[in-house]
Coordinates of C-alpha atoms and ligand atoms in Angstrom, one line a residue:
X1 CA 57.3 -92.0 -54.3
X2 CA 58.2 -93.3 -50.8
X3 CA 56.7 -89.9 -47.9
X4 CA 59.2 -88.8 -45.5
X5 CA 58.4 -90.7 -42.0
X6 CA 58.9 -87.3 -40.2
X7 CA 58.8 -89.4 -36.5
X8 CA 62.4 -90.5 -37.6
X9 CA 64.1 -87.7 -38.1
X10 CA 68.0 -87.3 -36.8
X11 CA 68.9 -84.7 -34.4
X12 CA 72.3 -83.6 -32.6
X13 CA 72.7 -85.6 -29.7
X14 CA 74.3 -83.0 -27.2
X15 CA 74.6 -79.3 -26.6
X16 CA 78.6 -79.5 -27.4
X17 CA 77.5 -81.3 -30.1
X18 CA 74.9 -78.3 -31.4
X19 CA 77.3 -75.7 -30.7
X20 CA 80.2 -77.7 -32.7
X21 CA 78.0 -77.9 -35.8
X22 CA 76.6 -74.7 -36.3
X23 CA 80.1 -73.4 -35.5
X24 CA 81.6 -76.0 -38.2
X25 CA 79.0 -74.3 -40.7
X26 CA 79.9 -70.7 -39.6
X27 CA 83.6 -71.0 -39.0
X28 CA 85.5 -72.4 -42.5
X29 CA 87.0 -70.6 -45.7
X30 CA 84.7 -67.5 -45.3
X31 CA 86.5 -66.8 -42.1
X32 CA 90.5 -67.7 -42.8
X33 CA 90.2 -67.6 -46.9
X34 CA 87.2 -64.8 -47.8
X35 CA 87.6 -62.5 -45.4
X36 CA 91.0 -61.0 -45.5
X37 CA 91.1 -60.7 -49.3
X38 CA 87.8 -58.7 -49.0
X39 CA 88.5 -56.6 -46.3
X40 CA 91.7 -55.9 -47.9
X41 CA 89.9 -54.7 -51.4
X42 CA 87.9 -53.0 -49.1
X43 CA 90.3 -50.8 -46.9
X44 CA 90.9 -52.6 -44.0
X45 CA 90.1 -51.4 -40.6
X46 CA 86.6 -49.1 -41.2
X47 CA 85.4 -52.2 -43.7
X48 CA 86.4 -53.9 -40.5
X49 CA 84.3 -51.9 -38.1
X50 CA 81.3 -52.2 -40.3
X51 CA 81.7 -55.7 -40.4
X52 CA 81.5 -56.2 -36.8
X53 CA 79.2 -53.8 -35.9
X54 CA 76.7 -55.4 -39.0
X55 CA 77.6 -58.6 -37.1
X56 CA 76.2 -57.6 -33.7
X57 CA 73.6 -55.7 -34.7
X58 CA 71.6 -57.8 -37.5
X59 CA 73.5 -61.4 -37.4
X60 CA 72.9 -62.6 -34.0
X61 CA 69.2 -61.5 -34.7
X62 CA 69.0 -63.6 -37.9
X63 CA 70.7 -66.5 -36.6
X64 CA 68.2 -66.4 -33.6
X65 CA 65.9 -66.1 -36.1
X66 CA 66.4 -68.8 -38.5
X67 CA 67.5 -71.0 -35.6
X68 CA 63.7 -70.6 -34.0
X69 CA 61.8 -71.0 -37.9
X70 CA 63.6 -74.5 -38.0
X71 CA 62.9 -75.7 -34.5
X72 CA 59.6 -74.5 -34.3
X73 CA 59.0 -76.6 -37.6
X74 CA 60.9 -79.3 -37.4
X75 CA 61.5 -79.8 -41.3
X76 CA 64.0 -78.3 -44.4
X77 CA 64.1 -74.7 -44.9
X78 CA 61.4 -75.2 -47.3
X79 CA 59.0 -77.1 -45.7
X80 CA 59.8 -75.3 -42.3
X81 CA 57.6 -71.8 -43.7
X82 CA 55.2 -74.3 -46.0
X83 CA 54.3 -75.7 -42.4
X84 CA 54.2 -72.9 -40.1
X85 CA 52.4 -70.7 -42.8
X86 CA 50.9 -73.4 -45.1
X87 CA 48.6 -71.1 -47.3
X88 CA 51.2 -68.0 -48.2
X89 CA 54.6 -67.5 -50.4
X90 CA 57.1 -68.0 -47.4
X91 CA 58.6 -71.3 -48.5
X92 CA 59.7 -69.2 -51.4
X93 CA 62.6 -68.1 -49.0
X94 CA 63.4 -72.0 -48.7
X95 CA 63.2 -72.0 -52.6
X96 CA 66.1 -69.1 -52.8
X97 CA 67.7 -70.8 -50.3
X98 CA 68.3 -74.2 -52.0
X99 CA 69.5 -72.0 -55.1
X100 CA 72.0 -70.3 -52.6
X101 CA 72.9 -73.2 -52.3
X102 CA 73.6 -74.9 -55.4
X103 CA 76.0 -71.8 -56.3
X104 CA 77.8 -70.9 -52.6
X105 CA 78.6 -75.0 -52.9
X106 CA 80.1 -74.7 -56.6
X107 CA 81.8 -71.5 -56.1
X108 CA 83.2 -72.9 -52.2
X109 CA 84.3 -76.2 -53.4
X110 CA 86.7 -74.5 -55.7
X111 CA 88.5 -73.1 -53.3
X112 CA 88.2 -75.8 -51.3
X113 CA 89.8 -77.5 -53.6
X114 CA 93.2 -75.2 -53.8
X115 CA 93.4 -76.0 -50.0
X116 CA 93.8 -79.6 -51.0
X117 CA 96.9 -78.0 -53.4
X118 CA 97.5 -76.6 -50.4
X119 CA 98.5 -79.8 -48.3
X120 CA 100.1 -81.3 -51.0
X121 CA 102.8 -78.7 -51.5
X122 CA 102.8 -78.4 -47.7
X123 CA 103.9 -81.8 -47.1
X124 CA 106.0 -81.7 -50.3
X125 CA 107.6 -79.3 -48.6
X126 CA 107.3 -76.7 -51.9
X127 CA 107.2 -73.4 -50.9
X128 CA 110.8 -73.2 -48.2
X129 CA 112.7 -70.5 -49.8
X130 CA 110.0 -69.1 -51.9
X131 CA 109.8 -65.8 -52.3
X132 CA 106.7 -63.8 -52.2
X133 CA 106.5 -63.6 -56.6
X134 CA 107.6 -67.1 -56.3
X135 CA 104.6 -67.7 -54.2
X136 CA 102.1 -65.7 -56.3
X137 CA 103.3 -67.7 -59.3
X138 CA 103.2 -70.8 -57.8
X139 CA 99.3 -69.9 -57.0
X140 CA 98.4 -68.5 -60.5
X141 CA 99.6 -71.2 -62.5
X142 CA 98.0 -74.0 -60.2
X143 CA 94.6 -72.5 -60.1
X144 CA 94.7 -71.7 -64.2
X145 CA 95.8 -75.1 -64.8
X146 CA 91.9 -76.5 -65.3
X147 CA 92.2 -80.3 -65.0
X148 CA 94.1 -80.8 -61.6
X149 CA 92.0 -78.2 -59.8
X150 CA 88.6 -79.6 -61.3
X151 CA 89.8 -82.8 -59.8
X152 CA 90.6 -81.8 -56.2
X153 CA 87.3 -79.8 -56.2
X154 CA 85.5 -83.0 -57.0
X155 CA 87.6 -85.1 -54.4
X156 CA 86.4 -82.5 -51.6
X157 CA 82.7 -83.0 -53.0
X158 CA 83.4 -86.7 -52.4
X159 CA 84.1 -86.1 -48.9
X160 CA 81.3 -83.5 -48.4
X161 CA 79.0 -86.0 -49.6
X162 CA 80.0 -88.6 -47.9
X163 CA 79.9 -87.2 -44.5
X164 CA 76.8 -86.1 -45.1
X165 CA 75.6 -89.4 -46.7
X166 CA 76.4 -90.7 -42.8
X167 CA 73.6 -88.8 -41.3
X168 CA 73.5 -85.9 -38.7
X169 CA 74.8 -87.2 -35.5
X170 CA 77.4 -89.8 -37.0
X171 CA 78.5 -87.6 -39.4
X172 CA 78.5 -84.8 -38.7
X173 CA 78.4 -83.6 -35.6
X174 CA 80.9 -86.4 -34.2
X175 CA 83.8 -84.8 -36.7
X176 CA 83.1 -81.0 -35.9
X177 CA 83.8 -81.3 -31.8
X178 CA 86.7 -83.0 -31.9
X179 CA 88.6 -80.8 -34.2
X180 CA 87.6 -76.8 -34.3
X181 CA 89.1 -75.9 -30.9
X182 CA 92.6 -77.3 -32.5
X183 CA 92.1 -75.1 -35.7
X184 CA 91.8 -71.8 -32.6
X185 CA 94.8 -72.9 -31.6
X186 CA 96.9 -72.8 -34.1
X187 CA 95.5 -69.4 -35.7
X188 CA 96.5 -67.7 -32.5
X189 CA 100.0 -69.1 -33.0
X190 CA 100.3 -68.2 -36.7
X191 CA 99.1 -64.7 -35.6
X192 CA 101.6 -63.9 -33.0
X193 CA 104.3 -65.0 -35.2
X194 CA 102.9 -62.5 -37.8
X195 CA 102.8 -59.5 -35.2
X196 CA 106.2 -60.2 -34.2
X197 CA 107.7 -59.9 -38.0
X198 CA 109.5 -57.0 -38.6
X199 CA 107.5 -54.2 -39.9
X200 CA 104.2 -56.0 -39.0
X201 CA 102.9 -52.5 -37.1
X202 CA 101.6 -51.3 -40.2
X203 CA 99.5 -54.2 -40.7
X204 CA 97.7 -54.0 -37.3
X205 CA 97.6 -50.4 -38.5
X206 CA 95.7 -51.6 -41.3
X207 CA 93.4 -53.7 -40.2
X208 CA 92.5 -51.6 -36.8
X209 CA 93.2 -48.2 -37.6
X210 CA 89.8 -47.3 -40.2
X211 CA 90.3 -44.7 -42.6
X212 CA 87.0 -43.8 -43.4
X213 CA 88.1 -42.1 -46.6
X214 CA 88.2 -45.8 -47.9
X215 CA 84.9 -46.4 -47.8
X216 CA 82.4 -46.5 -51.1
X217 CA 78.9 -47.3 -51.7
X218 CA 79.8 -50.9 -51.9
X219 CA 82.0 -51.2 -49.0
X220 CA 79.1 -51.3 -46.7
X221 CA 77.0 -54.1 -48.9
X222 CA 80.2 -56.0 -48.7
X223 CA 80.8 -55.7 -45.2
X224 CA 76.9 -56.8 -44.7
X225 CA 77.6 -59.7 -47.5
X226 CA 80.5 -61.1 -45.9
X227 CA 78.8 -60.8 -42.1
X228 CA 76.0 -63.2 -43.8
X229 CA 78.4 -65.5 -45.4
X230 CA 80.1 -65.9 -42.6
X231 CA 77.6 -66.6 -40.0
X232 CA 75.9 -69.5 -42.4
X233 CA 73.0 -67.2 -42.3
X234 CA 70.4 -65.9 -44.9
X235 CA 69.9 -69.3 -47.1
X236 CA 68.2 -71.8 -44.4
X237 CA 71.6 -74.0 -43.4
X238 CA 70.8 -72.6 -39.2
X239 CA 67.1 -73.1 -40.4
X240 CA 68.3 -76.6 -41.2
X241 CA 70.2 -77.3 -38.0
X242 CA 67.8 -75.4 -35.9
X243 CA 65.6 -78.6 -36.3
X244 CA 68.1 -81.1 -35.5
X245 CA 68.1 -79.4 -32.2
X246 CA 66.9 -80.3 -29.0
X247 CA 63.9 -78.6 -27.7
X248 CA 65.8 -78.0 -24.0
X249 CA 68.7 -76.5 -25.7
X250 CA 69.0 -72.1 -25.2
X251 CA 68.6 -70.7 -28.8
X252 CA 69.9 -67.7 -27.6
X253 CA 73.0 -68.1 -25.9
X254 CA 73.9 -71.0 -28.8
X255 CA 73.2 -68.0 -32.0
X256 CA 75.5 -65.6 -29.7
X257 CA 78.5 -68.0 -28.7
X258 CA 78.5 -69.4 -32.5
X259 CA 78.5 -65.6 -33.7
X260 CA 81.4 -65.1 -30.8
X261 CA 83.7 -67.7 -32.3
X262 CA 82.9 -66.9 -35.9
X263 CA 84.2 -63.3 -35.2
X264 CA 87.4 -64.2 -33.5
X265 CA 88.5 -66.8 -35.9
X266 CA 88.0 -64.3 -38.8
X267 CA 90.1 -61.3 -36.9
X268 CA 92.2 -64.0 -35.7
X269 CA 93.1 -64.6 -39.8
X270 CA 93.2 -60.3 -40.6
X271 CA 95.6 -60.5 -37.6
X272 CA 97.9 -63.4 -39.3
X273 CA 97.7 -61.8 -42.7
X274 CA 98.0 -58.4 -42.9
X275 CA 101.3 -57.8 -40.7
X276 CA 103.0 -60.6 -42.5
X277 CA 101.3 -58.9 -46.0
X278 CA 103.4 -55.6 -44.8
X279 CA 105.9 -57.4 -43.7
X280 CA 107.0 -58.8 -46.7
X281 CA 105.8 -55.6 -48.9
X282 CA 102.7 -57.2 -50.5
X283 CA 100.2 -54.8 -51.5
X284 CA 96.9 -55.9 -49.1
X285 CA 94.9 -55.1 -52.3
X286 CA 96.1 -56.7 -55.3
X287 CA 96.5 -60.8 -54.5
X288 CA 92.0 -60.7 -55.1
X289 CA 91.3 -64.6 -54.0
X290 CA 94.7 -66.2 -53.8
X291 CA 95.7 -63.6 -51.1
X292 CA 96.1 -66.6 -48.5
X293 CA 97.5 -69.4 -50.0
X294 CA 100.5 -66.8 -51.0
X295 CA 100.6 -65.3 -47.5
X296 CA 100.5 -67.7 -45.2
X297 CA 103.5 -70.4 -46.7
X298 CA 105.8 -66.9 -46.1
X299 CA 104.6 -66.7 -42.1
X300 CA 105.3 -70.7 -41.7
X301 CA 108.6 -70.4 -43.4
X302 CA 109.6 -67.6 -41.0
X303 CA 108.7 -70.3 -37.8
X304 CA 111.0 -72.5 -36.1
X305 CA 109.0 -75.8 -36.5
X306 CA 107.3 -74.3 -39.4
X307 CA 106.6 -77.7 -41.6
X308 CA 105.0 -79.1 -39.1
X309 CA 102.9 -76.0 -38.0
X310 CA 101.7 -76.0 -42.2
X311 CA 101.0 -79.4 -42.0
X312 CA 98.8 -79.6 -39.2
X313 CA 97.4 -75.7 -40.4
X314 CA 96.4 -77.7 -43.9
X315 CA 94.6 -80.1 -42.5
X316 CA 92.5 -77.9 -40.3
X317 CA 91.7 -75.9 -43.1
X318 CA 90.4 -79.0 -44.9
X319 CA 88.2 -79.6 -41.6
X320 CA 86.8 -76.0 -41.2
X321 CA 86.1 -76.3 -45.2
X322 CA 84.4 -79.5 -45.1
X323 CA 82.0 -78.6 -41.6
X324 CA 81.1 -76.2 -44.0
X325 CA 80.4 -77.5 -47.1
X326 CA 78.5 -80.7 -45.5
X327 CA 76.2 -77.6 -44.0
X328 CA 75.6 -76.5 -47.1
X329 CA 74.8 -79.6 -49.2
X330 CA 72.5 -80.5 -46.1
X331 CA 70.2 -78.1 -46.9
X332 CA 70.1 -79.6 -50.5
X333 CA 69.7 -82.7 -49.2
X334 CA 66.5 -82.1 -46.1
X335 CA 65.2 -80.5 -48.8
X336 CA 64.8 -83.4 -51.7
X337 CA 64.7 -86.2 -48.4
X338 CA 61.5 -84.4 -47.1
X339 CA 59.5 -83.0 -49.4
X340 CA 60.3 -85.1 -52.6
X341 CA 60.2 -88.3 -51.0
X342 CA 63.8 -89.5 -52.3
X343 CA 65.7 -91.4 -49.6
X344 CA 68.6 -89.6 -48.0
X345 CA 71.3 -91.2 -49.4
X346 CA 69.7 -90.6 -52.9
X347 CA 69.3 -87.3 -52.5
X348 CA 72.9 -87.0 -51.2
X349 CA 73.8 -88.8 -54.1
X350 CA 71.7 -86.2 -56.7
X351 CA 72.3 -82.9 -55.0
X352 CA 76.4 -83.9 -54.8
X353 CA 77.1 -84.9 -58.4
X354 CA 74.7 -81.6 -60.0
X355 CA 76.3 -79.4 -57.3
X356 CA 79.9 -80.7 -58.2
X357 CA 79.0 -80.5 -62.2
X358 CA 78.3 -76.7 -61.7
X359 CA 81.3 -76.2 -59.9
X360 CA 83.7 -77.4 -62.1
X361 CA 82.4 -74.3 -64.5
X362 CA 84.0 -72.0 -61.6
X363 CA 87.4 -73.8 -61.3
X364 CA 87.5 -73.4 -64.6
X365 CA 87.1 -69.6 -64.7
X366 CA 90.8 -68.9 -63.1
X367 CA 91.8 -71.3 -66.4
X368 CA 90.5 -72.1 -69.7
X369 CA 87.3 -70.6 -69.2
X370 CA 88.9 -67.2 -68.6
X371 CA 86.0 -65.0 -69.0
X372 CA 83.1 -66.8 -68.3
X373 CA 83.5 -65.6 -64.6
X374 CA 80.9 -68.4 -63.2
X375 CA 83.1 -67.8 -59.8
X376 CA 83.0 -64.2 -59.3
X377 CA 79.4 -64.4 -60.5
X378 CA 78.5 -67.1 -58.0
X379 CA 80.5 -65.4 -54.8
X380 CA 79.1 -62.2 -55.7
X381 CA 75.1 -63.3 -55.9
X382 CA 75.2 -65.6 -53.3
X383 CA 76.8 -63.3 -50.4
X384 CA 75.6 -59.7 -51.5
X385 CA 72.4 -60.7 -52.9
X386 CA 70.7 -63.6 -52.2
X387 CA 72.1 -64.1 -48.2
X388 CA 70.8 -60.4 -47.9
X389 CA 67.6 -60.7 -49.1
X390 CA 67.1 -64.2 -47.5
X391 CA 68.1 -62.4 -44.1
X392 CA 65.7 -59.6 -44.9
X393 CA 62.7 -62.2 -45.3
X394 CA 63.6 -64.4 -42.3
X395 CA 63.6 -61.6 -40.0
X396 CA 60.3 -60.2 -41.4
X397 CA 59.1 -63.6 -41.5
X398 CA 59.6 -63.8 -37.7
X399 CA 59.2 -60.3 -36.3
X400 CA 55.7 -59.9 -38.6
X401 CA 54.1 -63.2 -39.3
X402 CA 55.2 -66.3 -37.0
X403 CA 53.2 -65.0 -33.9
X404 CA 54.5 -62.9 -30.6
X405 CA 53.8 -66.2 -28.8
X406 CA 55.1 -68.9 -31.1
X407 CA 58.6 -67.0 -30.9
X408 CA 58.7 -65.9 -27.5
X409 CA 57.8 -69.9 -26.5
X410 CA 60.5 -71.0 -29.1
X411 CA 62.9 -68.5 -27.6
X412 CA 62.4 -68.8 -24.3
X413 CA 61.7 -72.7 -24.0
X414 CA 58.0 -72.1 -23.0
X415 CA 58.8 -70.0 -20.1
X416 CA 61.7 -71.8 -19.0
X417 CA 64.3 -69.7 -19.8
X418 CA 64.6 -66.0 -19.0
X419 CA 65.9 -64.4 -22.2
X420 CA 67.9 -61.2 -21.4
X421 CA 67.8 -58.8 -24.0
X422 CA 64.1 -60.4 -25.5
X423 CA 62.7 -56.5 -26.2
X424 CA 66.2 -55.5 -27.8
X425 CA 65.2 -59.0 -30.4
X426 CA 62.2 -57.9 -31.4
X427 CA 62.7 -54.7 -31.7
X428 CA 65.5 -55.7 -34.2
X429 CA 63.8 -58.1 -35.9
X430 CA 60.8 -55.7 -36.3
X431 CA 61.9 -52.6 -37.0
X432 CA 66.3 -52.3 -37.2
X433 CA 67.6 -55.5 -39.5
X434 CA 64.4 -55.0 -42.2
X435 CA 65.5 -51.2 -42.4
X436 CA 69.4 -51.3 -42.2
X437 CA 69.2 -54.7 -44.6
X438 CA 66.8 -52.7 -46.9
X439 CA 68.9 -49.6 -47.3
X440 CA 72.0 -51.0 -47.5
X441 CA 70.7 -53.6 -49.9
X442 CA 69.8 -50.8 -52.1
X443 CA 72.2 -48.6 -51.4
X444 CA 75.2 -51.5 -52.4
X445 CA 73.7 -52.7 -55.8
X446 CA 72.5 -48.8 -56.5
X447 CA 68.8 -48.3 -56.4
X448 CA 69.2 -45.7 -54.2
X449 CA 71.9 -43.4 -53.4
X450 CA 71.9 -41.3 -49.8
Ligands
LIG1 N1 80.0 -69.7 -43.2 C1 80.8 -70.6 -44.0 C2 82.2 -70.0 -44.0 O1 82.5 -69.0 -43.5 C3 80.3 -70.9 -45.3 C4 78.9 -71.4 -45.3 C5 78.4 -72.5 -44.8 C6 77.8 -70.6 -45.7 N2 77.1 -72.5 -44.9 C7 76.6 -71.4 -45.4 C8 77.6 -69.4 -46.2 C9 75.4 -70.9 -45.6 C10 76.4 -68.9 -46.4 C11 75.2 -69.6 -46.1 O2 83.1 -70.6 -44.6

């Protein structure tokens, strides 16, 4: 088979464009869809506390992290560790990756795939006048259906692949800039028609007042899960783009403005959802994962100009989806290009089609494979587990083994820049994110119990 001719390797062409990726990657369903169902199962405002303070505290790290591992090395989130430490077990973190993944992909591209449902009642104009058990019907019959959702699911794996099929800088970098600042736009409009619905206080009460009292031993793994799954950390994607980027570009200040505008747009969404969930008396526990698409139609139907707003909202989501998904199958895809010497569009072609096959086993879990669970299965191990332990590794990985010099030159542009806050990452990476990962890892899935 055909080597890898690593001198021709793509890269992002501009520091917009870096920042517009990896905030394409982080920002998508995790943010608008995934969290508010789970910090609604999980009590709401302390879940949210955690969530941020897990963000600060050990996500910024590991995206710093995997972000210098990938432009140190230049290659796949495999080959990246099986280059900078050639003789030990590292790459097997690349190895867990790329089985991250196959199943976040399968399990995502489901629900991408209800957001394609989405648009289509959105422009058919089907939910004016619905109420909120309408709604929830509507939802529940769609996603239990089996065919029509497999098919949408495989549609958006078209358009993953595709984009990714076009290379890094055509595809898609040039597709994430133009398009994410228009999605923050119109989340801060859907949320202030949400605070202003009558009996939304309780909401806001919800999702910023934390009851403590609400919090269990697997509160805390899931607050730690969904901080990973949000940032696009723990599996190799920042590895991935971290070698598409420049060598002049500031690791540091890209890891904490992506981790900036991943946060926002995920309170942004508890803000939109859980006044109008009060609002219109829906329980913020009980809707599991179809609590937004039977949410948000009720906020756009009480908005002068509404159909339009949904429209254009659709759409967006479609865009945050797919800059995500495309950062997903790209570490599929660096992966076979690189080290098994299949071209890219190949291994595009390869990754896609076994990615979608394994997906359509999780659409059909909400419908005639009732029971099998792949979803839940999937969503669970990938964010709780595998993210985790991936994020444990990496920051070991670099605090331990990659040499005090090779990341302070990676970090700090060989000299160039003056990092602020340089002690405060290593002593995290060292000491803090192994430790709190560790014990909440085993804390959350019961090993041990403090
Ligand atoms: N972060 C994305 C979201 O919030 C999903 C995603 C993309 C992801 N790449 C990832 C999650 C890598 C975990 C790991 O929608």
């Amino acid at each position: 088979m055909a080597k890898f001719d690593f001198t021709k390797r793509d890269s992002f062409g501009s520091r917009i464009g870096v920042i517009a990726a990896a905030a394409g990657s982080a920002i998508g369903l995790g943010n608008i869809w995934r969290f508010p169902y789970v910090a609604g199962e999980n009590g709401g405002g302390a879940f949210l506390l955690i969530y941020v303070g897990f963000i600060v505290l050990i996500g910024v790290p590991v995206m710093l992290s995997e972000f210098t591992i990938g432009r140190r090395a230049q290659r796949n989130a495999y080959g990246s560790f099986k280059l900078l430490k050639p003789k030990q077990p590292w790459y097997l973190i690349g190895l867990m990756g790329i089985a991250a993944a196959f199943m976040i992909l399968a399990f995502y591209s489901t629900v991408a795939g209800w957001t394609l449902e989405y648009l289509i009642n959105a422009i058919s104009n089907n939910y004016a006048g619905k109420t909120p058990e309408q709604l929830s019907n509507m939802f529940d019959s769609f996603v239990s259906l089996g065919f029509k959702p497999v098919i949408f699911q495989v549609i958006f794996m078209f358009l993953t692949a595709w984009i990714v099929y076009s290379g890094v800088r055509h595809g898609i970098e040039r597709y994430a800039k133009i398009l994410m600042p228009i999605l923050l736009l119109i989340i801060i409009v859907l949320g202030i028609r949400s605070v202003t619905l009558e009996g939304a206080g309780e909401g806001l009460n919800f999702l910023f007042n934390p009851d403590f009292s609400k919090i269990d031993t697997s509160t805390v793994l899931e607050a730690l899960g969904q901080a990973f799954f949000s940032l696009s950390i723990g599996m190799g994607t920042l590895i991935t783009y971290g070698s598409y980027i420049n060598k002049k570009e500031n690791l540091s200040t890209t890891a904490f403005e992506v981790s900036a505008a991943d946060t926002a747009i995920a309170i942004l969404a508890g803000v939109a959802i859980f006044p109008a969930m009060f609002a219109f008396g829906v329980e913020p526990n009980t809707s599991g994962e179809g609590l937004v698409f039977k949410i948000l139609p009720l906020i756009f139907n009480e908005m002068p100009g509404g159909f339009a707003f949904q429209l254009l909202f659709c759409f967006l989501l479609i865009v945050a989806a797919l800059t995500s998904t495309i950062s997903v199958l790209e570490v599929v895809v660096a992966y076979f290009s690189e080290e098994l010497g299949v071209g890219r569009k190949i291994a595009t072609v390869i990754a896609a089609s076994s990615i979608g096959f394994l997906g359509i086993f999780c659409t059909l879990s909400f419908g005639p494979l009732q029971g099998l669970d792949l979803f839940e299965i999937f969503n669970f191990t990938s964010a709780n587990i595998l993210l985790p332990l991936g994020g444990l590794l990496i920051v070991i990985f670099v605090g331990w083994f990659l040499g005090r010099q090779n990341v302070y030159d990676e970090i700090s542009n060989s000299g160039i820049l003056k990092v602020r806050l340089y002690k405060v990452f290593l002593i995290i990476v060292r000491f803090v994110a192994p430790i709190a990962i560790a014990l909440v890892f085993m804390h959350g899935i019961g090993i041990i119990r403090i």
